[in-house]
Coordinates of C-alpha atoms in Angstrom, one line a residue:
Chain A
X1 CA 96.8 -145.2 -0.6
X2 CA 95.3 -147.4 2.0
X3 CA 95.1 -150.2 1.2
X4 CA 91.6 -152.5 0.9
X5 CA 90.7 -155.1 4.2
X6 CA 89.8 -158.1 3.6
X7 CA 86.1 -158.6 4.3
X8 CA 87.2 -161.6 7.1
X9 CA 88.6 -159.3 8.9
X10 CA 86.2 -156.6 9.0
X11 CA 84.0 -158.9 10.6
X12 CA 86.4 -160.0 12.9
X13 CA 87.0 -156.3 13.8
X14 CA 85.2 -155.3 17.1
X15 CA 85.3 -152.2 18.5
X16 CA 85.2 -153.8 22.1
X17 CA 87.5 -156.1 20.7
X18 CA 90.0 -158.1 22.5
X19 CA 92.2 -161.2 21.3
X20 CA 91.1 -164.8 20.7
X21 CA 92.2 -167.8 19.8
X22 CA 91.0 -170.1 17.1
X23 CA 91.9 -173.9 19.0
X24 CA 90.3 -175.8 16.3
X25 CA 90.9 -175.3 12.8
X26 CA 94.0 -173.5 11.1
X27 CA 96.3 -170.8 13.0
X28 CA 93.8 -167.8 13.6
X29 CA 93.9 -164.9 16.0
X30 CA 90.3 -163.8 15.6
X31 CA 90.2 -159.7 17.0
X32 CA 87.0 -160.9 18.7
X33 CA 85.1 -159.9 22.5
X34 CA 87.2 -161.8 24.4
X35 CA 90.6 -161.5 25.7
X36 CA 93.0 -163.9 26.2
X37 CA 96.3 -165.1 26.1
X38 CA 98.5 -163.4 23.7
X39 CA 99.5 -166.4 20.6
X40 CA 102.6 -168.1 21.3
X41 CA 105.2 -168.5 18.5
X42 CA 108.9 -169.6 18.3
X43 CA 111.3 -167.8 16.0
X44 CA 114.7 -169.6 16.4
X45 CA 117.9 -167.7 14.9
X46 CA 117.5 -167.0 11.5
X47 CA 120.2 -169.3 9.4
X48 CA 123.4 -167.3 8.0
X49 CA 123.7 -168.7 5.0
X50 CA 127.1 -167.4 4.6
X51 CA 130.1 -165.8 6.7
X52 CA 129.0 -162.6 6.1
X53 CA 125.1 -163.1 6.6
X54 CA 126.1 -164.0 10.6
X55 CA 125.1 -160.9 12.4
X56 CA 122.3 -160.0 9.5
X57 CA 121.0 -163.3 10.2
X58 CA 121.1 -162.4 14.5
X59 CA 119.3 -159.1 14.4
X60 CA 117.0 -159.6 11.5
X61 CA 115.6 -162.9 14.1
X62 CA 116.1 -159.9 16.9
X63 CA 113.4 -157.4 15.4
X64 CA 110.7 -159.7 14.0
X65 CA 110.5 -161.5 17.4
X66 CA 110.0 -157.8 18.7
X67 CA 107.8 -157.0 16.2
X68 CA 105.3 -159.3 16.9
X69 CA 105.7 -159.3 20.4
X70 CA 105.2 -155.8 20.1
X71 CA 102.0 -155.9 19.5
X72 CA 100.9 -157.6 22.7
X73 CA 99.1 -160.2 20.5
X74 CA 101.9 -162.8 20.1
X75 CA 104.2 -164.2 22.8
X76 CA 107.3 -164.8 22.2
X77 CA 108.9 -168.9 23.3
X78 CA 112.4 -168.0 24.2
X79 CA 114.9 -170.1 22.5
X80 CA 116.5 -172.0 25.6
X81 CA 113.4 -173.4 25.5
X82 CA 113.5 -175.0 22.0
X83 CA 113.9 -178.6 21.8
X84 CA 114.1 -179.1 18.5
X85 CA 117.3 -177.0 16.4
X86 CA 116.6 -175.4 12.7
X87 CA 119.9 -176.7 11.4
X88 CA 119.1 -175.6 7.6
X89 CA 116.5 -173.8 6.0
X90 CA 114.8 -176.6 4.1
X91 CA 115.3 -179.1 6.9
X92 CA 111.7 -180.8 8.0
X93 CA 109.7 -179.6 10.9
X94 CA 110.1 -181.3 13.6
X95 CA 106.3 -180.5 14.8
X96 CA 106.1 -182.7 18.1
X97 CA 109.4 -180.8 19.4
X98 CA 107.2 -177.5 18.8
X99 CA 104.2 -178.7 20.2
X100 CA 105.7 -180.0 23.4
X101 CA 106.9 -176.4 24.5
X102 CA 103.3 -175.2 23.3
X103 CA 104.8 -173.2 20.0
X104 CA 101.9 -172.6 17.6
X105 CA 103.5 -170.8 15.2
X106 CA 106.8 -170.8 14.0
X107 CA 108.9 -168.9 11.5
X108 CA 112.0 -170.2 10.1
X109 CA 113.8 -168.3 8.0
X110 CA 117.7 -167.9 6.5
X111 CA 120.1 -165.1 5.7
X112 CA 122.6 -164.8 3.1
X113 CA 125.1 -161.7 2.1
X114 CA 127.0 -161.2 -0.8
X115 CA 127.9 -157.6 -1.7
X116 CA 125.4 -154.6 -1.7
X117 CA 122.3 -157.2 -1.5
X118 CA 121.2 -159.5 1.1
X119 CA 118.1 -161.9 0.7
X120 CA 116.1 -163.4 3.6
X121 CA 114.1 -165.5 3.3
X122 CA 111.6 -167.1 5.6
X123 CA 108.4 -169.6 6.4
X124 CA 105.8 -169.8 8.5
X125 CA 104.2 -173.0 9.7
X126 CA 101.0 -173.6 12.2
X127 CA 102.4 -176.2 15.0
X128 CA 99.0 -177.9 15.7
X129 CA 97.9 -178.7 12.1
X130 CA 101.4 -179.5 11.0
X131 CA 101.6 -177.6 8.0
X132 CA 103.2 -174.7 6.6
X133 CA 100.8 -171.8 6.6
X134 CA 101.2 -169.8 3.3
X135 CA 103.9 -170.0 1.0
X136 CA 107.7 -169.3 1.3
X137 CA 108.8 -165.7 0.4
X138 CA 111.8 -164.1 0.0
X139 CA 113.1 -160.8 0.1
X140 CA 116.1 -159.2 -1.0
X141 CA 117.6 -155.2 -0.7
X142 CA 120.7 -153.6 0.0
X143 CA 122.1 -154.3 3.4
X144 CA 120.7 -150.6 5.0
X145 CA 117.7 -152.1 4.4
X146 CA 118.1 -154.7 6.8
X147 CA 115.6 -153.7 9.6
X148 CA 112.7 -153.1 6.8
X149 CA 113.2 -156.3 5.3
X150 CA 112.8 -157.8 9.2
X151 CA 110.0 -155.9 9.6
X152 CA 108.4 -157.5 6.2
X153 CA 108.9 -160.6 7.7
X154 CA 106.8 -159.5 10.6
X155 CA 104.3 -158.1 8.2
X156 CA 103.7 -161.1 6.7
X157 CA 103.3 -163.3 9.6
X158 CA 101.4 -160.8 11.0
X159 CA 99.2 -160.6 8.4
X160 CA 98.9 -165.1 7.6
X161 CA 97.8 -165.3 11.6
X162 CA 95.2 -162.4 12.1
X163 CA 94.4 -162.2 8.6
X164 CA 94.4 -158.3 8.6
X165 CA 97.9 -156.2 6.9
X166 CA 100.3 -155.2 8.9
X167 CA 102.4 -152.4 10.0
X168 CA 105.8 -152.6 10.9
X169 CA 107.3 -151.7 7.8
X170 CA 106.0 -148.1 8.6
X171 CA 107.5 -144.8 9.8
X172 CA 106.4 -142.6 11.8
X173 CA 107.2 -138.4 11.4
X174 CA 107.2 -136.4 15.0
X175 CA 108.9 -133.8 16.9
X176 CA 112.0 -134.2 18.8
X177 CA 112.3 -131.5 21.8
X178 CA 114.8 -130.2 24.2
X179 CA 114.9 -127.9 26.7
X180 CA 113.1 -127.0 29.4
X181 CA 109.1 -126.2 29.0
X182 CA 109.5 -122.3 28.9
X183 CA 112.4 -122.4 26.4
X184 CA 111.6 -125.8 24.1
X185 CA 113.6 -126.6 20.9
X186 CA 111.6 -128.9 18.8
X187 CA 113.1 -129.9 15.4
X188 CA 111.1 -132.2 12.7
X189 CA 112.3 -135.9 13.0
X190 CA 111.2 -138.9 11.4
X191 CA 112.3 -142.5 12.2
X192 CA 110.8 -146.2 11.5
X193 CA 107.6 -147.1 14.1
X194 CA 109.5 -148.8 16.1
X195 CA 111.9 -145.4 17.3
X196 CA 115.0 -147.2 15.4
X197 CA 117.0 -145.0 12.2
X198 CA 116.0 -141.5 13.9
X199 CA 116.6 -138.8 11.4
X200 CA 116.3 -134.8 11.4
X201 CA 114.5 -133.2 8.9
X202 CA 114.9 -129.3 10.7
X203 CA 116.8 -127.8 12.7
X204 CA 116.0 -126.3 16.0
X205 CA 116.1 -122.5 14.8
X206 CA 112.3 -122.3 14.1
X207 CA 109.9 -123.7 16.3
X208 CA 108.0 -126.5 14.6
X209 CA 104.2 -128.4 15.1
X210 CA 102.8 -131.7 13.8
X211 CA 104.4 -133.0 11.4
X212 CA 101.8 -135.0 8.9
X213 CA 103.1 -137.5 5.7
X214 CA 101.2 -137.5 2.2
X215 CA 99.4 -140.3 2.0
X216 CA 101.8 -142.4 -0.3
X217 CA 104.8 -141.0 2.2
X218 CA 107.0 -138.9 0.1
X219 CA 106.0 -135.6 1.3
X220 CA 105.2 -134.3 4.8
X221 CA 103.3 -131.0 5.9
X222 CA 104.4 -129.2 9.0
X223 CA 103.6 -126.0 11.0
X224 CA 107.0 -123.7 11.4
X225 CA 107.3 -120.2 12.8
X226 CA 110.4 -119.8 10.2
X227 CA 108.4 -116.5 9.2
X228 CA 108.2 -115.3 12.9
X229 CA 104.5 -116.4 12.0
X230 CA 102.9 -120.0 12.3
X231 CA 102.5 -120.9 8.9
X232 CA 102.3 -124.2 6.7
X233 CA 104.9 -125.8 4.4
X234 CA 105.3 -128.3 2.8
X235 CA 108.8 -131.1 2.9
X236 CA 109.8 -133.5 -0.2
X237 CA 111.1 -136.5 1.4
X238 CA 113.3 -137.5 -1.4
X239 CA 114.9 -134.0 -1.6
X240 CA 114.4 -132.7 1.7
X241 CA 113.1 -129.2 -0.4
X242 CA 110.5 -126.8 1.9
X243 CA 108.1 -124.7 0.4
X244 CA 105.7 -122.2 2.3
X245 CA 102.3 -123.1 1.1
X246 CA 100.0 -120.1 1.8
X247 CA 101.6 -117.0 2.1
X248 CA 99.1 -114.7 3.2
X249 CA 99.5 -111.6 5.4
X250 CA 98.4 -111.4 8.7
X251 CA 97.2 -114.8 9.1
X252 CA 98.3 -117.5 10.7
X253 CA 98.0 -121.2 8.9
X254 CA 97.9 -124.4 11.0
X255 CA 96.7 -127.6 11.8
X256 CA 97.5 -129.2 8.0
X257 CA 96.8 -132.6 6.7
X258 CA 96.9 -134.1 3.2
X259 CA 93.4 -135.6 1.5
X260 CA 94.0 -138.8 0.0
X261 CA 94.5 -137.4 -3.2
X262 CA 97.4 -136.4 -2.2
X263 CA 97.4 -133.2 -3.7
X264 CA 94.9 -131.2 -1.7
X265 CA 95.9 -129.7 1.7
X266 CA 93.3 -129.2 4.5
X267 CA 94.3 -127.0 7.1
X268 CA 93.2 -123.6 9.7
X269 CA 93.6 -120.3 8.4
X270 CA 93.0 -117.7 11.2
X271 CA 92.4 -113.4 10.6
X272 CA 91.2 -111.5 13.3
X273 CA 91.6 -113.8 15.8
X274 CA 89.4 -116.3 14.2
X275 CA 90.2 -119.9 12.9
X276 CA 88.5 -121.7 10.1
X277 CA 89.0 -124.4 8.0
X278 CA 90.0 -124.3 4.4
X279 CA 91.1 -126.3 1.8
X280 CA 94.5 -125.7 -0.5
X281 CA 95.6 -127.6 -3.8
X282 CA 99.4 -128.2 -3.8
X283 CA 99.6 -127.9 -7.6
X284 CA 97.2 -125.0 -8.7
X285 CA 97.5 -122.9 -5.1
X286 CA 93.9 -122.7 -5.3
X287 CA 92.6 -122.0 -1.5
X288 CA 89.1 -122.5 -0.5
X289 CA 86.8 -121.6 2.5
X290 CA 84.7 -124.1 4.0
X291 CA 84.2 -123.4 6.8
X292 CA 82.4 -119.9 8.1
X293 CA 82.2 -119.3 11.6
X294 CA 83.1 -116.8 14.0
X295 CA 84.1 -119.9 16.3
X296 CA 87.1 -121.9 16.0
X297 CA 87.5 -124.5 13.9
X298 CA 90.4 -127.0 13.3
X299 CA 92.6 -130.0 13.3
X300 CA 90.8 -131.4 10.3
X301 CA 91.5 -134.8 9.0
X302 CA 90.2 -136.4 5.9
X303 CA 87.9 -139.4 5.2
X304 CA 89.8 -142.8 3.7
X305 CA 87.5 -142.3 0.6
X306 CA 87.9 -137.9 0.4
X307 CA 84.3 -137.7 0.7
X308 CA 84.3 -136.0 4.5
X309 CA 86.0 -134.1 6.7
X310 CA 85.9 -134.5 10.8
X311 CA 86.9 -131.5 12.6
X312 CA 86.7 -129.6 16.1
X313 CA 84.8 -126.2 16.9
X314 CA 84.3 -124.4 19.9
X315 CA 80.8 -123.4 18.3
X316 CA 78.7 -124.7 20.9
X317 CA 80.9 -122.9 23.6
X318 CA 83.4 -126.1 23.9
X319 CA 85.4 -127.8 21.6
X320 CA 83.0 -130.9 19.6
X321 CA 84.0 -132.8 17.0
X322 CA 82.1 -132.6 13.7
X323 CA 81.6 -134.1 10.3
X324 CA 80.7 -132.2 7.4
X325 CA 80.9 -133.3 3.2
X326 CA 84.3 -132.6 1.8
X327 CA 83.4 -129.5 0.0
X328 CA 82.0 -127.8 3.6
X329 CA 78.6 -126.9 4.2
X330 CA 76.5 -128.1 7.1
X331 CA 78.4 -130.0 9.4
X332 CA 77.0 -132.5 12.1
X333 CA 77.8 -132.8 15.9
X334 CA 79.0 -136.5 16.4
X335 CA 80.8 -135.7 19.4
X336 CA 77.8 -136.8 22.8
X337 CA 80.0 -137.5 25.9
X338 CA 80.7 -134.7 28.4
X339 CA 83.9 -132.8 28.4
X340 CA 86.2 -131.1 25.4
X341 CA 86.8 -133.3 22.0
X342 CA 89.9 -132.1 19.6
X343 CA 92.0 -133.9 16.9
X344 CA 89.4 -136.1 15.8
X345 CA 91.7 -138.6 13.1
X346 CA 89.6 -140.7 10.6
X347 CA 90.7 -143.8 10.9
X348 CA 92.8 -145.6 7.8
X349 CA 89.4 -148.1 7.3
X350 CA 87.3 -145.6 7.4
X351 CA 85.1 -146.8 10.2
X352 CA 86.0 -145.2 13.6
X353 CA 87.3 -141.5 14.6
X354 CA 90.2 -141.3 17.5
X355 CA 90.1 -138.2 19.6
X356 CA 91.8 -136.6 22.2
X357 CA 89.2 -135.8 24.9
X358 CA 89.5 -133.7 28.2
X359 CA 87.2 -134.3 30.9
X360 CA 87.7 -133.4 34.8
X361 CA 91.0 -132.3 34.5
X362 CA 92.2 -135.7 32.7
X363 CA 93.4 -135.8 29.0
X364 CA 92.1 -139.3 27.3
X365 CA 93.1 -141.1 23.7
X366 CA 89.5 -142.6 22.8
X367 CA 87.5 -143.5 19.5
X368 CA 84.1 -143.8 18.4
X369 CA 82.0 -144.6 15.0
X370 CA 82.0 -142.2 12.5
X371 CA 78.4 -141.0 13.8
X372 CA 79.7 -140.4 17.7
X373 CA 77.7 -143.8 18.7
X374 CA 80.5 -146.8 20.9
X375 CA 82.8 -143.8 22.3
X376 CA 85.5 -146.0 24.3
X377 CA 88.2 -144.0 26.2
X378 CA 91.6 -146.0 25.8
X379 CA 94.3 -144.1 27.8
X380 CA 94.0 -141.6 31.1
X381 CA 96.7 -139.2 32.1
X382 CA 97.9 -135.9 33.0
X383 CA 98.3 -135.1 29.4
X384 CA 97.4 -137.3 26.7
X385 CA 96.6 -136.1 23.1
X386 CA 97.1 -136.0 19.3
X387 CA 96.4 -139.9 18.4
X388 CA 97.5 -141.4 14.8
X389 CA 96.4 -144.2 13.8
X390 CA 99.2 -147.1 12.2
X391 CA 98.5 -148.0 8.5
X392 CA 96.2 -150.7 9.4
X393 CA 93.9 -148.9 12.0
X394 CA 94.7 -151.5 15.1
X395 CA 96.8 -149.1 16.8
X396 CA 97.0 -145.5 17.9
X397 CA 100.3 -143.4 18.6
X398 CA 100.4 -140.4 20.5
X399 CA 101.8 -137.6 22.8
X400 CA 101.6 -138.2 26.7
X401 CA 103.2 -135.2 28.7
X402 CA 103.9 -135.4 32.4
X403 CA 103.1 -132.1 34.8
X404 CA 105.6 -129.7 36.1
X405 CA 108.8 -128.7 34.7
X406 CA 109.9 -132.5 34.2
X407 CA 107.1 -134.1 33.2
X408 CA 108.8 -134.0 29.3
X409 CA 106.7 -135.2 26.6
X410 CA 106.8 -138.8 24.8
X411 CA 105.2 -141.0 22.2
X412 CA 102.7 -143.9 23.3
X413 CA 101.1 -146.3 21.9
X414 CA 98.1 -148.3 22.3
X415 CA 96.2 -150.9 20.6
X416 CA 92.3 -149.7 19.7
X417 CA 91.5 -152.5 22.8
X418 CA 92.8 -150.5 24.7
X419 CA 95.5 -153.1 26.0
X420 CA 99.6 -152.9 25.2
X421 CA 99.6 -149.6 25.8
X422 CA 103.5 -148.7 25.8
X423 CA 105.8 -145.9 26.2
X424 CA 107.6 -145.9 22.0
X425 CA 111.5 -145.3 22.3
X426 CA 112.5 -142.3 20.7
X427 CA 116.0 -140.2 21.2
X428 CA 114.9 -137.8 24.1
X429 CA 111.6 -136.2 24.7
X430 CA 108.8 -136.2 21.6
X431 CA 105.9 -135.1 20.6
X432 CA 102.9 -134.9 17.4
X433 CA 103.6 -138.1 16.0
X434 CA 102.4 -138.8 12.9
X435 CA 102.2 -142.6 10.8
X436 CA 103.5 -143.1 7.5
X437 CA 101.4 -145.7 5.5
X438 CA 102.8 -149.2 4.8
X439 CA 106.2 -148.8 2.9
X440 CA 105.7 -150.6 -0.5
Chain B
X1 CA 106.7 -103.1 -0.3
X2 CA 107.5 -106.4 -1.5
X3 CA 106.1 -109.2 0.4
X4 CA 109.9 -110.3 0.3
X5 CA 110.9 -106.9 1.7
X6 CA 107.8 -106.9 4.6
X7 CA 109.1 -110.7 5.9
X8 CA 112.3 -109.5 6.3
X9 CA 111.2 -106.0 8.1
X10 CA 108.7 -108.8 10.3
X11 CA 112.1 -110.9 11.4
X12 CA 114.2 -108.4 12.2
X13 CA 110.8 -106.5 14.8
X14 CA 111.0 -109.9 16.2
X15 CA 114.7 -110.1 16.8
X16 CA 114.1 -106.9 18.4
X17 CA 111.1 -107.3 20.6
X18 CA 113.6 -110.4 21.6
X19 CA 116.3 -108.2 22.9
X20 CA 113.5 -106.1 24.3
X21 CA 112.0 -108.2 26.0
X22 CA 114.9 -110.4 27.6
X23 CA 112.8 -112.3 30.4
X24 CA 110.3 -113.8 27.8
X25 CA 111.7 -116.8 27.2
X26 CA 113.6 -116.8 30.6
X27 CA 117.2 -115.9 30.7
X28 CA 119.1 -115.8 27.3
X29 CA 115.8 -116.6 25.4
X30 CA 115.3 -119.5 23.5
X31 CA 115.8 -117.8 20.1
X32 CA 113.8 -120.4 18.1
X33 CA 110.2 -118.6 19.0
X34 CA 110.7 -115.6 16.2
X35 CA 113.7 -115.6 14.8
X36 CA 114.7 -117.8 12.5
X37 CA 114.5 -117.5 9.1
X38 CA 115.5 -121.1 8.0
X39 CA 113.2 -121.7 5.2
X40 CA 114.8 -118.9 2.8
X41 CA 112.5 -115.8 4.1
X42 CA 115.0 -113.9 5.8
X43 CA 117.5 -114.5 8.8
X44 CA 118.9 -113.3 11.9
X45 CA 120.8 -110.1 10.8
X46 CA 118.6 -108.5 7.9
X47 CA 119.1 -105.1 8.8
X48 CA 116.5 -102.4 11.1
X49 CA 117.9 -103.6 14.4
X50 CA 118.5 -100.8 16.1
X51 CA 119.9 -100.4 19.6
X52 CA 119.9 -98.0 21.8
X53 CA 119.2 -97.1 25.7
X54 CA 116.4 -98.3 27.1
X55 CA 115.9 -96.0 29.6
X56 CA 114.9 -97.2 33.1
X57 CA 111.4 -98.1 34.2
X58 CA 111.0 -94.6 35.9
X59 CA 111.4 -93.0 32.7
X60 CA 107.4 -92.6 30.7
X61 CA 109.3 -93.0 27.4
X62 CA 111.0 -95.8 28.4
X63 CA 110.6 -99.8 26.8
X64 CA 111.0 -100.5 30.3
X65 CA 108.5 -98.3 31.7
X66 CA 106.0 -99.5 29.1
X67 CA 107.0 -103.3 30.3
X68 CA 106.9 -102.9 34.2
X69 CA 105.3 -100.0 35.5
X70 CA 102.2 -99.9 32.6
X71 CA 102.5 -103.9 32.2
X72 CA 103.1 -105.4 28.9
X73 CA 100.9 -107.8 29.2
X74 CA 97.1 -109.2 30.5
X75 CA 95.5 -112.2 31.5
X76 CA 92.5 -114.3 30.7
X77 CA 90.4 -117.1 32.7
X78 CA 90.7 -120.7 32.0
X79 CA 89.5 -120.8 28.0
X80 CA 88.5 -117.4 27.2
X81 CA 89.3 -114.7 25.4
X82 CA 87.7 -111.7 27.1
X83 CA 89.2 -108.9 28.2
X84 CA 88.0 -108.5 31.7
X85 CA 88.3 -105.2 33.8
X86 CA 91.7 -105.9 35.2
X87 CA 93.2 -106.6 31.4
X88 CA 91.1 -103.1 30.3
X89 CA 92.9 -101.1 32.7
X90 CA 96.2 -102.4 31.6
X91 CA 95.1 -102.1 27.9
X92 CA 94.3 -98.2 27.7
X93 CA 97.3 -97.3 30.2
X94 CA 99.2 -98.8 26.9
X95 CA 97.4 -97.4 24.4
X96 CA 97.4 -93.9 25.9
X97 CA 101.5 -94.8 26.1
X98 CA 101.0 -96.3 22.8
X99 CA 99.7 -92.9 21.4
X100 CA 102.3 -90.8 22.8
X101 CA 105.1 -93.0 21.3
X102 CA 104.3 -93.3 17.9
X103 CA 107.5 -94.6 16.8
X104 CA 106.7 -98.3 18.3
X105 CA 105.1 -101.2 16.6
X106 CA 103.9 -103.3 18.6
X107 CA 102.8 -107.5 18.0
X108 CA 100.5 -108.8 20.2
X109 CA 101.4 -112.6 21.5
X110 CA 98.9 -114.8 22.7
X111 CA 99.0 -117.2 24.7
X112 CA 97.3 -120.4 26.7
X113 CA 98.5 -122.7 29.9
X114 CA 98.8 -126.4 29.1
X115 CA 95.8 -127.4 29.2
X116 CA 94.4 -127.9 25.8
X117 CA 95.6 -129.6 22.4
X118 CA 98.0 -127.9 20.7
X119 CA 96.5 -127.2 17.9
X120 CA 93.1 -125.7 20.1
X121 CA 95.3 -123.5 21.6
X122 CA 97.0 -121.8 18.2
X123 CA 93.5 -120.8 17.6
X124 CA 93.2 -119.8 21.5
X125 CA 95.9 -118.0 21.4
X126 CA 95.6 -116.0 18.5
X127 CA 91.8 -115.0 19.9
X128 CA 93.6 -113.8 22.8
X129 CA 96.2 -111.6 21.1
X130 CA 92.9 -110.4 18.7
X131 CA 90.6 -109.5 21.6
X132 CA 93.9 -107.7 23.3
X133 CA 94.2 -106.1 19.9
X134 CA 90.7 -105.2 19.4
X135 CA 90.9 -103.2 22.6
X136 CA 94.3 -101.3 21.5
X137 CA 92.3 -100.6 18.3
X138 CA 89.3 -98.9 20.7
X139 CA 91.3 -96.9 22.6
X140 CA 93.1 -95.3 19.2
X141 CA 95.9 -97.4 18.6
X142 CA 96.3 -97.4 14.7
X143 CA 95.5 -100.8 13.4
X144 CA 98.5 -100.4 10.9
X145 CA 101.1 -100.5 13.9
X146 CA 99.9 -103.6 15.2
X147 CA 100.4 -107.8 14.4
X148 CA 99.3 -110.3 16.5
X149 CA 101.1 -114.0 16.5
X150 CA 100.0 -116.9 18.8
X151 CA 102.3 -118.8 20.6
X152 CA 99.5 -121.6 21.9
X153 CA 100.9 -123.3 24.7
X154 CA 104.4 -123.6 23.5
X155 CA 106.0 -121.0 25.2
X156 CA 104.9 -120.9 28.8
X157 CA 106.2 -118.5 31.3
X158 CA 105.6 -120.2 34.7
X159 CA 106.3 -124.2 34.3
X160 CA 104.7 -125.4 37.3
X161 CA 101.2 -127.0 36.8
X162 CA 99.0 -125.2 39.0
X163 CA 95.9 -122.8 38.6
X164 CA 98.8 -120.4 40.0
X165 CA 101.4 -121.0 36.7
X166 CA 98.4 -121.5 34.3
X167 CA 96.8 -117.8 35.1
X168 CA 100.0 -116.5 34.1
X169 CA 100.5 -118.3 30.9
X170 CA 97.0 -117.6 29.8
X171 CA 98.1 -113.9 28.8
X172 CA 98.8 -111.7 25.7
X173 CA 101.8 -109.6 26.2
X174 CA 102.4 -106.4 23.7
X175 CA 105.8 -106.4 22.3
X176 CA 107.3 -103.2 21.4
X177 CA 109.6 -102.9 18.4
X178 CA 110.6 -99.3 17.0
X179 CA 109.9 -98.8 13.9
X180 CA 105.9 -98.1 13.6
X181 CA 104.7 -97.7 9.7
X182 CA 105.5 -101.3 8.6

């Protein structure tokens, strides 16, 4: 389930948001309309408290700094510019030395490793007010979870400075592609949000499309041609068991997504050339038709409170975005601009809808309010499609594909302010990303 | 027929279709398009895949004649699924052939060009396959001999990103397989 957001944040977050530093008072990045310089921080190498911890300490520090810098909201001051040396986790902080190099935040930490456990401790300091920002925190886990612990430290620092939930300790399920465009092979893969720890969940014997996480991250939905025809499947991430969800012969099922209840799936079912939206209770198998129209209805996505569904339909002649009640019934069109609108996805905060827009031969990722107002396009390229929200609703990841035979698909991310557009590293061509919730 | 055996037969039919139509996915074929059975719906083998001589494109009863001389595919305008005059002509000839060769079942594949999102193109491909199917039904081909499948934009035959290629990718392909009456 998505966490409620602090009220202060909701106020601070603006659709046209940039970043402003509060120069007075406590250390804080406010998401406001002004766009200014990233906040400079120092993250001296975490102290290795024993020999076995040395490599982990170095690696964890590197991942924390990469997480924060990767947001575009922070800028790391390189270690060779540091004046002060942190010799032990409990040593007093030389605030003036950090102030002298213009660090505004300082992250210190220590790592110990023994047996099958590593322990990471960290503290965050507000240099200009000369005091710690929040309590020290400690994470413990098996050595193979060292990256997750680093992400959790970075999430805590991000959260304390921005006032928002973090998103670094999260995963992304996507489609790994290989082969030329006219004989492309696809497999479902999952990785950390930053591209590390890739695992493949299916082989490439069947074409697979658009995997999606369940609200608690324990299951994924995807579309596969394993039967020869597109059908939706459900995979249990613990034991990798897969089952077909809806096997009505003569139909195609696709575009599945979970409802926030983690039990209901909304998807498209095509019969006789016509696609409509249905829900399926994955426990009882009960199916319910929500739209009944001769036009294309697809790409449904629930609001985080489960009360509404946003979807695309070409009932007006071209594909546009509509919102209806979770039980179906009358739908209202919310997209109003020129062009074709597809793949609407409700923000985990509930306040915005991300979409793909096709206009004048270009594709865009954009966001709008849930009533269709304040539309903003964040990207433009030959082919951008299929946005997915970071768990905190601040960042979108999507598929970008180039033209022609050499234009392979890859994953990109962009801040909802439109800043910080960058490619997400993957093992080869990749498409159809879907972000997990923040891991527990 | 049980669900399982029907599933097996469909996999077998697709497997055969791929054999009959090696050019569809480029030389060699991708293999991933139809066959598979990764999730327990049957596998590649599954019986029923007979092999026989296909005859040449000049032999009117051959599949090569159907594919090459009559034409196994029809094309659509951008974001459209209407069967135009050229498509009607091709489908009329396909229907005549199918009516004269009742031992073949068919799968109509609907495809889209890359200028659209994945889900929309799946739905659009289904519409195109269904348009072609409806026309064949209107020409007397029994609905029980036909199935449709949409590949959306997943299986282009041309990979250049210009209208020349897009026009060839926006298609419905009638894929023959032996064993009507499934």
